[in-house]
Structure formats: structure tokens, C-alpha cells
GROMACS .gro file of C-alpha atoms in nm:
model
  261
    1MET     CA    1   1.477   0.944   1.795
    2ASN     CA    2   1.733   0.747   1.919
    3LYS     CA    3   1.963   0.708   1.608
    4GLY     CA    4   2.060   0.388   1.696
    5ILE     CA    5   1.678   0.247   1.600
    6TYR     CA    6   1.817   0.376   1.218
    7GLN     CA    7   2.045   0.103   1.229
    8HIS     CA    8   1.763  -0.148   1.185
    9PHE     CA    9   1.574  -0.016   0.876
   10SER     CA   10   1.617   0.071   0.534
   11ILE     CA   11   1.804   0.469   0.459
   12GLU     CA   12   1.418   0.450   0.245
   13ASP     CA   13   1.235   0.454   0.605
   14ARG     CA   14   1.402   0.725   0.781
   15PRO     CA   15   1.164   0.977   0.694
   16PHE     CA   16   0.796   0.742   0.814
   17LEU     CA   17   1.022   0.664   1.087
   18ASP     CA   18   1.051   1.028   1.212
   19LYS     CA   19   0.711   1.109   1.091
   20GLY     CA   20   0.633   0.778   1.380
   21MET     CA   21   0.841   0.927   1.603
   22GLU     CA   22   0.625   1.289   1.643
   23TRP     CA   23   0.339   1.072   1.657
   24ILE     CA   24   0.488   0.863   1.938
   25LYS     CA   25   0.588   1.198   2.115
   26LYS     CA   26   0.284   1.360   2.098
   27VAL     CA   27   0.067   1.060   2.246
   28GLU     CA   28   0.355   1.005   2.540
   29ASP     CA   29   0.314   1.464   2.594
   30SER     CA   30  -0.048   1.457   2.584
   31TYR     CA   31  -0.118   1.085   2.707
   32ALA     CA   32  -0.433   1.088   2.480
   33PRO     CA   33  -0.445   0.884   2.119
   34PHE     CA   34  -0.340   1.003   1.832
   35LEU     CA   35  -0.502   0.894   1.476
   36THR     CA   36  -0.218   0.812   1.210
   37PRO     CA   37  -0.354   0.902   0.858
   38PHE     CA   38  -0.398   0.592   0.606
   39ILE     CA   39  -0.049   0.421   0.543
   40ASN     CA   40   0.019   0.180   0.365
   41PRO     CA   41   0.147  -0.233   0.522
   42HIS     CA   42   0.515  -0.163   0.462
   43GLN     CA   43   0.500   0.161   0.720
   44GLU     CA   44   0.206  -0.029   0.976
   45LYS     CA   45   0.444  -0.285   1.030
   46LEU     CA   46   0.730   0.024   1.123
   47LEU     CA   47   0.482   0.185   1.321
   48LYS     CA   48   0.384  -0.140   1.551
   49ILE     CA   49   0.784  -0.164   1.569
   50LEU     CA   50   0.869   0.190   1.739
   51ALA     CA   51   0.555   0.172   1.907
   52LYS     CA   52   0.626  -0.147   2.065
   53THR     CA   53   1.001  -0.010   2.198
   54TYR     CA   54   0.896   0.259   2.291
   55GLY     CA   55   0.617   0.112   2.521
   56LEU     CA   56   0.281   0.225   2.315
   57ALA     CA   57  -0.018   0.004   2.271
   58CYS     CA   58  -0.151   0.074   1.943
   59SER     CA   59  -0.443  -0.055   1.727
   60SER     CA   60  -0.475  -0.071   1.326
   61SER     CA   61  -0.808  -0.026   1.134
   62GLY     CA   62  -0.758  -0.323   0.935
   63GLU     CA   63  -0.808  -0.571   1.230
   64PHE     CA   64  -1.158  -0.452   1.252
   65VAL     CA   65  -1.214  -0.436   0.897
   66SER     CA   66  -0.985  -0.610   0.618
   67SER     CA   67  -0.829  -0.381   0.423
   68GLU     CA   68  -0.483  -0.285   0.248
   69TYR     CA   69  -0.446   0.070   0.353
   70VAL     CA   70  -0.498   0.174   0.698
   71ARG     CA   71  -0.528   0.391   0.992
   72VAL     CA   72  -0.367   0.291   1.305
   73LEU     CA   73  -0.410   0.469   1.696
   74LEU     CA   74  -0.135   0.488   1.896
   75TYR     CA   75  -0.209   0.523   2.250
   76PRO     CA   76  -0.173   0.460   2.584
   77ASP     CA   77  -0.288   0.139   2.793
   78TYR     CA   78  -0.583   0.331   2.944
   79PHE     CA   79  -0.796   0.367   2.647
   80GLN     CA   80  -0.996   0.084   2.427
   81PRO     CA   81  -1.024   0.146   2.057
   82GLU     CA   82  -1.334   0.117   1.889
   83PHE     CA   83  -1.363   0.086   1.492
   84SER     CA   84  -1.593   0.407   1.480
   85ASP     CA   85  -1.266   0.572   1.677
   86PHE     CA   86  -1.070   0.498   1.299
   87GLU     CA   87  -1.300   0.781   1.137
   88ILE     CA   88  -1.325   0.558   0.832
   89SER     CA   89  -1.627   0.655   0.541
   90LEU     CA   90  -1.688   0.385   0.324
   91GLN     CA   91  -1.862   0.623   0.027
   92GLU     CA   92  -1.980   0.394  -0.268
   93ILE     CA   93  -1.911   0.575  -0.603
   94VAL     CA   94  -2.177   0.543  -0.769
   95TYR     CA   95  -2.178   0.587  -1.175
   96SER     CA   96  -2.408   0.422  -1.471
   97ASN     CA   97  -2.148   0.091  -1.611
   98LYS     CA   98  -2.360  -0.002  -1.886
   99PHE     CA   99  -2.122   0.164  -2.111
  100GLU     CA  100  -1.820   0.110  -1.950
  101TYR     CA  101  -1.678  -0.025  -1.629
  102LEU     CA  102  -1.437   0.199  -1.362
  103THR     CA  103  -1.090   0.105  -1.298
  104HIS     CA  104  -0.845   0.121  -0.978
  105ALA     CA  105  -0.553   0.261  -1.187
  106LYS     CA  106  -0.859   0.521  -1.385
  107ILE     CA  107  -0.979   0.602  -1.008
  108LEU     CA  108  -0.697   0.663  -0.837
  109GLY     CA  109  -0.565   0.893  -1.089
  110THR     CA  110  -0.875   1.108  -1.060
  111VAL     CA  111  -0.802   1.106  -0.764
  112ILE     CA  112  -0.439   1.194  -0.692
  113ASN     CA  113  -0.301   1.393  -1.009
  114GLN     CA  114  -0.674   1.540  -1.129
  115LEU     CA  115  -0.786   1.689  -0.781
  116GLY     CA  116  -0.462   1.676  -0.649
  117ILE     CA  117  -0.560   1.519  -0.289
  118GLU     CA  118  -0.327   1.296  -0.114
  119ARG     CA  119  -0.237   1.011  -0.083
  120LYS     CA  120  -0.291   0.930   0.296
  121LEU     CA  121  -0.681   1.123   0.345
  122PHE     CA  122  -0.815   0.770   0.224
  123GLY     CA  123  -0.755   0.400   0.218
  124ASP     CA  124  -0.902   0.112  -0.030
  125ILE     CA  125  -0.976   0.188  -0.396
  126LEU     CA  126  -1.224  -0.153  -0.457
  127VAL     CA  127  -1.360  -0.210  -0.745
  128ASP     CA  128  -1.555  -0.516  -0.901
  129GLU     CA  129  -1.741  -0.606  -1.209
  130GLU     CA  130  -1.983  -0.363  -1.126
  131ARG     CA  131  -1.925  -0.111  -0.812
  132ALA     CA  132  -1.644   0.055  -0.669
  133GLN     CA  133  -1.625   0.204  -0.383
  134VAL     CA  134  -1.318   0.430  -0.165
  135MET     CA  135  -1.219   0.456   0.206
  136ILE     CA  136  -1.198   0.775   0.310
  137ASN     CA  137  -1.081   0.964   0.627
  138GLN     CA  138  -1.416   1.092   0.703
  139GLN     CA  139  -1.302   1.472   0.833
  140PHE     CA  140  -1.221   1.561   0.468
  141LEU     CA  141  -1.529   1.375   0.285
  142LEU     CA  142  -1.637   1.697   0.194
  143LEU     CA  143  -1.340   1.765  -0.011
  144PHE     CA  144  -1.437   1.374  -0.231
  145GLN     CA  145  -1.814   1.491  -0.225
  146ASP     CA  146  -1.726   1.843  -0.391
  147GLY     CA  147  -1.481   1.742  -0.648
  148LEU     CA  148  -1.526   1.367  -0.748
  149LYS     CA  149  -1.796   1.437  -1.004
  150LYS     CA  150  -1.635   1.273  -1.305
  151ILE     CA  151  -1.402   0.984  -1.344
  152GLY     CA  152  -1.248   1.010  -1.719
  153ARG     CA  153  -1.592   1.091  -1.956
  154ILE     CA  154  -1.810   0.852  -1.661
  155PRO     CA  155  -2.048   1.108  -1.418
  156VAL     CA  156  -2.022   0.979  -1.047
  157SER     CA  157  -2.154   1.042  -0.730
  158LEU     CA  158  -2.057   0.940  -0.395
  159GLU     CA  159  -2.264   0.847  -0.115
  160GLU     CA  160  -2.241   0.607   0.210
  161ARG     CA  161  -2.284   0.240   0.255
  162PRO     CA  162  -2.246   0.027   0.597
  163PHE     CA  163  -1.883  -0.199   0.647
  164THR     CA  164  -2.152  -0.480   0.575
  165GLU     CA  165  -2.180  -0.395   0.245
  166LYS     CA  166  -1.762  -0.354   0.161
  167ILE     CA  167  -1.630  -0.503  -0.198
  168ASP     CA  168  -1.477  -0.807  -0.113
  169LYS     CA  169  -1.098  -0.752  -0.230
  170LEU     CA  170  -1.067  -1.108  -0.392
  171GLU     CA  171  -0.703  -1.089  -0.523
  172GLN     CA  172  -0.562  -1.421  -0.713
  173TYR     CA  173  -0.216  -1.519  -0.671
  174ARG     CA  174  -0.006  -1.760  -0.802
  175GLU     CA  175   0.305  -1.905  -0.733
  176LEU     CA  176   0.603  -1.920  -0.971
  177ASP     CA  177   0.921  -2.126  -0.884
  178LEU     CA  178   1.192  -1.973  -1.104
  179SER     CA  179   1.638  -2.041  -1.130
  180VAL     CA  180   1.795  -1.618  -1.158
  181SER     CA  181   2.135  -1.577  -1.141
  182SER     CA  182   2.119  -1.282  -0.890
  183PHE     CA  183   1.882  -1.079  -0.662
  184ARG     CA  184   1.922  -0.755  -0.806
  185LEU     CA  185   1.594  -0.634  -0.969
  186ASP     CA  186   1.660  -0.592  -1.241
  187VAL     CA  187   1.741  -0.964  -1.365
  188LEU     CA  188   1.416  -1.032  -1.086
  189LEU     CA  189   1.163  -0.848  -1.332
  190SER     CA  190   1.309  -0.933  -1.686
  191ASN     CA  191   1.310  -1.307  -1.537
  192VAL     CA  192   0.887  -1.324  -1.411
  193LEU     CA  193   0.781  -1.043  -1.654
  194LYS     CA  194   0.921  -1.213  -1.959
  195LEU     CA  195   1.121  -0.899  -2.024
  196SER     CA  196   1.499  -0.823  -2.147
  197ARG     CA  197   1.703  -0.699  -1.896
  198ASN     CA  198   1.716  -0.367  -2.142
  199GLN     CA  199   1.336  -0.315  -2.083
  200ALA     CA  200   1.337  -0.400  -1.734
  201ASN     CA  201   1.590  -0.177  -1.678
  202GLN     CA  202   1.393   0.096  -1.823
  203LEU     CA  203   1.107   0.093  -1.623
  204ILE     CA  204   1.291   0.110  -1.327
  205GLU     CA  205   1.499   0.420  -1.460
  206LYS     CA  206   1.131   0.584  -1.568
  207LYS     CA  207   1.044   0.517  -1.160
  208LEU     CA  208   0.787   0.312  -1.225
  209VAL     CA  209   0.871  -0.028  -1.003
  210GLN     CA  210   0.864   0.054  -0.641
  211VAL     CA  211   0.940  -0.225  -0.352
  212ASN     CA  212   0.773  -0.240  -0.026
  213TYR     CA  213   0.558   0.114  -0.165
  214HIS     CA  214   0.983   0.279  -0.234
  215VAL     CA  215   1.001   0.391  -0.593
  216VAL     CA  216   1.331   0.233  -0.662
  217ASP     CA  217   1.550   0.350  -0.991
  218LYS     CA  218   1.829   0.149  -0.872
  219SER     CA  219   1.889  -0.147  -1.122
  220ASP     CA  220   2.153  -0.348  -0.866
  221TYR     CA  221   1.915  -0.269  -0.585
  222THR     CA  222   1.843  -0.592  -0.378
  223VAL     CA  223   1.514  -0.691  -0.362
  224GLN     CA  224   1.491  -0.960  -0.041
  225VAL     CA  225   1.295  -1.258   0.092
  226GLY     CA  226   0.951  -1.123   0.135
  227ASP     CA  227   0.934  -0.760  -0.050
  228LEU     CA  228   0.699  -0.683  -0.242
  229ILE     CA  229   0.756  -0.529  -0.568
  230SER     CA  230   0.483  -0.298  -0.754
  231VAL     CA  231   0.552  -0.242  -1.198
  232ARG     CA  232   0.332   0.007  -1.273
  233LYS     CA  233   0.059  -0.128  -1.556
  234PHE     CA  234   0.221  -0.510  -1.511
  235GLY     CA  235   0.127  -0.600  -1.186
  236ARG     CA  236   0.323  -0.702  -0.826
  237LEU     CA  237   0.536  -1.008  -0.735
  238ARG     CA  238   0.688  -1.084  -0.401
  239LEU     CA  239   1.002  -1.321  -0.290
  240LEU     CA  240   0.843  -1.577  -0.108
  241GLN     CA  241   1.180  -1.820  -0.090
  242ASP     CA  242   1.520  -1.838  -0.171
  243LYS     CA  243   1.587  -2.211  -0.208
  244GLY     CA  244   1.952  -2.227  -0.268
  245GLN     CA  245   2.162  -2.269  -0.561
  246THR     CA  246   2.120  -2.498  -0.893
  247LYS     CA  247   2.382  -2.666  -0.988
  248LYS     CA  248   2.487  -2.426  -1.220
  249GLU     CA  249   2.497  -2.149  -0.880
  250LYS     CA  250   2.183  -2.008  -1.011
  251LYS     CA  251   1.952  -1.910  -0.749
  252LYS     CA  252   1.652  -2.112  -0.686
  253ILE     CA  253   1.389  -1.848  -0.583
  254THR     CA  254   0.984  -1.902  -0.539
  255VAL     CA  255   0.741  -1.562  -0.604
  256GLN     CA  256   0.450  -1.506  -0.573
  257LEU     CA  257   0.259  -1.320  -0.840
  258LEU     CA  258  -0.028  -1.078  -0.910
  259LEU     CA  259  -0.066  -0.978  -1.290
  260SER     CA  260  -0.276  -0.740  -1.439
  261LYS     CA  261  -0.471  -0.829  -1.720
   0.00000   0.00000   0.00000
């Protein structure tokens, strides 16, 4: 890889940039499309920059079906992608919700921690008051069907659904204006989540905080406008705007919140 391109990205992004370059080289060498595993929105953005830099076309499954996690096709100009090329299966998690409901956290924990399935093999987990679904790499469908028999105490099974029956992911964000002394991660968390600095530091030290899908364990990490911060058991927030300084030289900001209930 052209090492000069590293200077435009953070150190945390380098492993993914290297992987992205491997994928690009495969397309250049074979002159055939390459389909990535599921990647997060930050990785999708990086990959599209790389593809453009190296003159490759690319398309995301999110351009066909709205989702957070996507698969991306890298391809030469002759190829015209269709949604079926992304090899994604929408599976309904069938269960009785008479006494208990499945949550995103319960499903994710079971798949990753109990079944040991890598995050790159499945995409969005969708839940509403009555139903639950997961988007899966078609090649690994049998792995999920054989392994996912129970989530917590709830017996479950998987059934294929057309994407016309996909659960709509309706997230209600709200915006908040506030003043902070700095853009340090611990300062931002303590102000937004109404925690002491010590409590915010503990969350960071315990690796419960991610910025742009990377775990950040340094309290003095500087948050940039546009950064997405995820805090386990609290929810998500995004720094939307830096609106200058107050008369007392505090920083005026706008954040977008999606806090867990």
C-alpha cells in the first residue's frame, strides 16, 4: 500500500486500510468483483475512499436495502451489481413473546459470546415489540441455523423472510446543546450522560466506549465533529457541531443522542 495514504487516517484505521488494500489488489489481479464481509459505516466510508483512490468502482448493499452494517462489492467497470450479488439472507428469529421479549443486546451476546460467530458474518439485528430479525451472510446460514436454538431461556428458530418484510429500524434521536470545557472524551461523556468525571473515566478504562466503532481506552482522546460515540448500556451520541466559545471560554456544541431506555 502507498504509505502516504496513511497520513489521512487515524492509527486505529490502519489494520482495516491494509485489509481494504488486499481486497482491491484481488480485484486488480483477477479483473473480477470482490464481495466483502459485513463492515460498519466507518469502514464503508474508508473503503469507498480507497476504491476511488485506486480507480475501482464499488457499491454497497445499503444502496439497495437500508441498513447500518453492509457488504460492499468492489468491481471493474464492466460489472453491474444487483442486490442478489451481495449474498445476504434476512432471517426471522421465531420465538414466543408471551412472557419475554428478545432484545438487540441478548441476540448479539448469544451469537458472539456463546456461539463464537464473528461479527463480520452477520449484519443488522432488528427488533420491535413483537419480532426479531438478523441479516446473515448466505454462505454461513447453516452455521446460524444449527447453532441458534436458544437465546437466554427462550427457544428460537430461524426462518427466511423476503426483504419486503424487513423490520423498519426507527431510531428517535434528539439534539442537545451544551457547553463543555474541552473535547476530551471523558469531559464529553460526563456532560452528556450526567456522570462524574471519575464515572466517565471508569467506563473508558473498562473498554465500554467506542468512537467510530473502535474501542477507545484513553480518557484524553480528542473527539472530532462527526464522531459517533457508543457507550455500552447507555446508548449512542454524535458530536454534530462546534459552535464556537462562550464568554467564559467554554466550547458550545450540539450533540445528537440515542440513549438506551
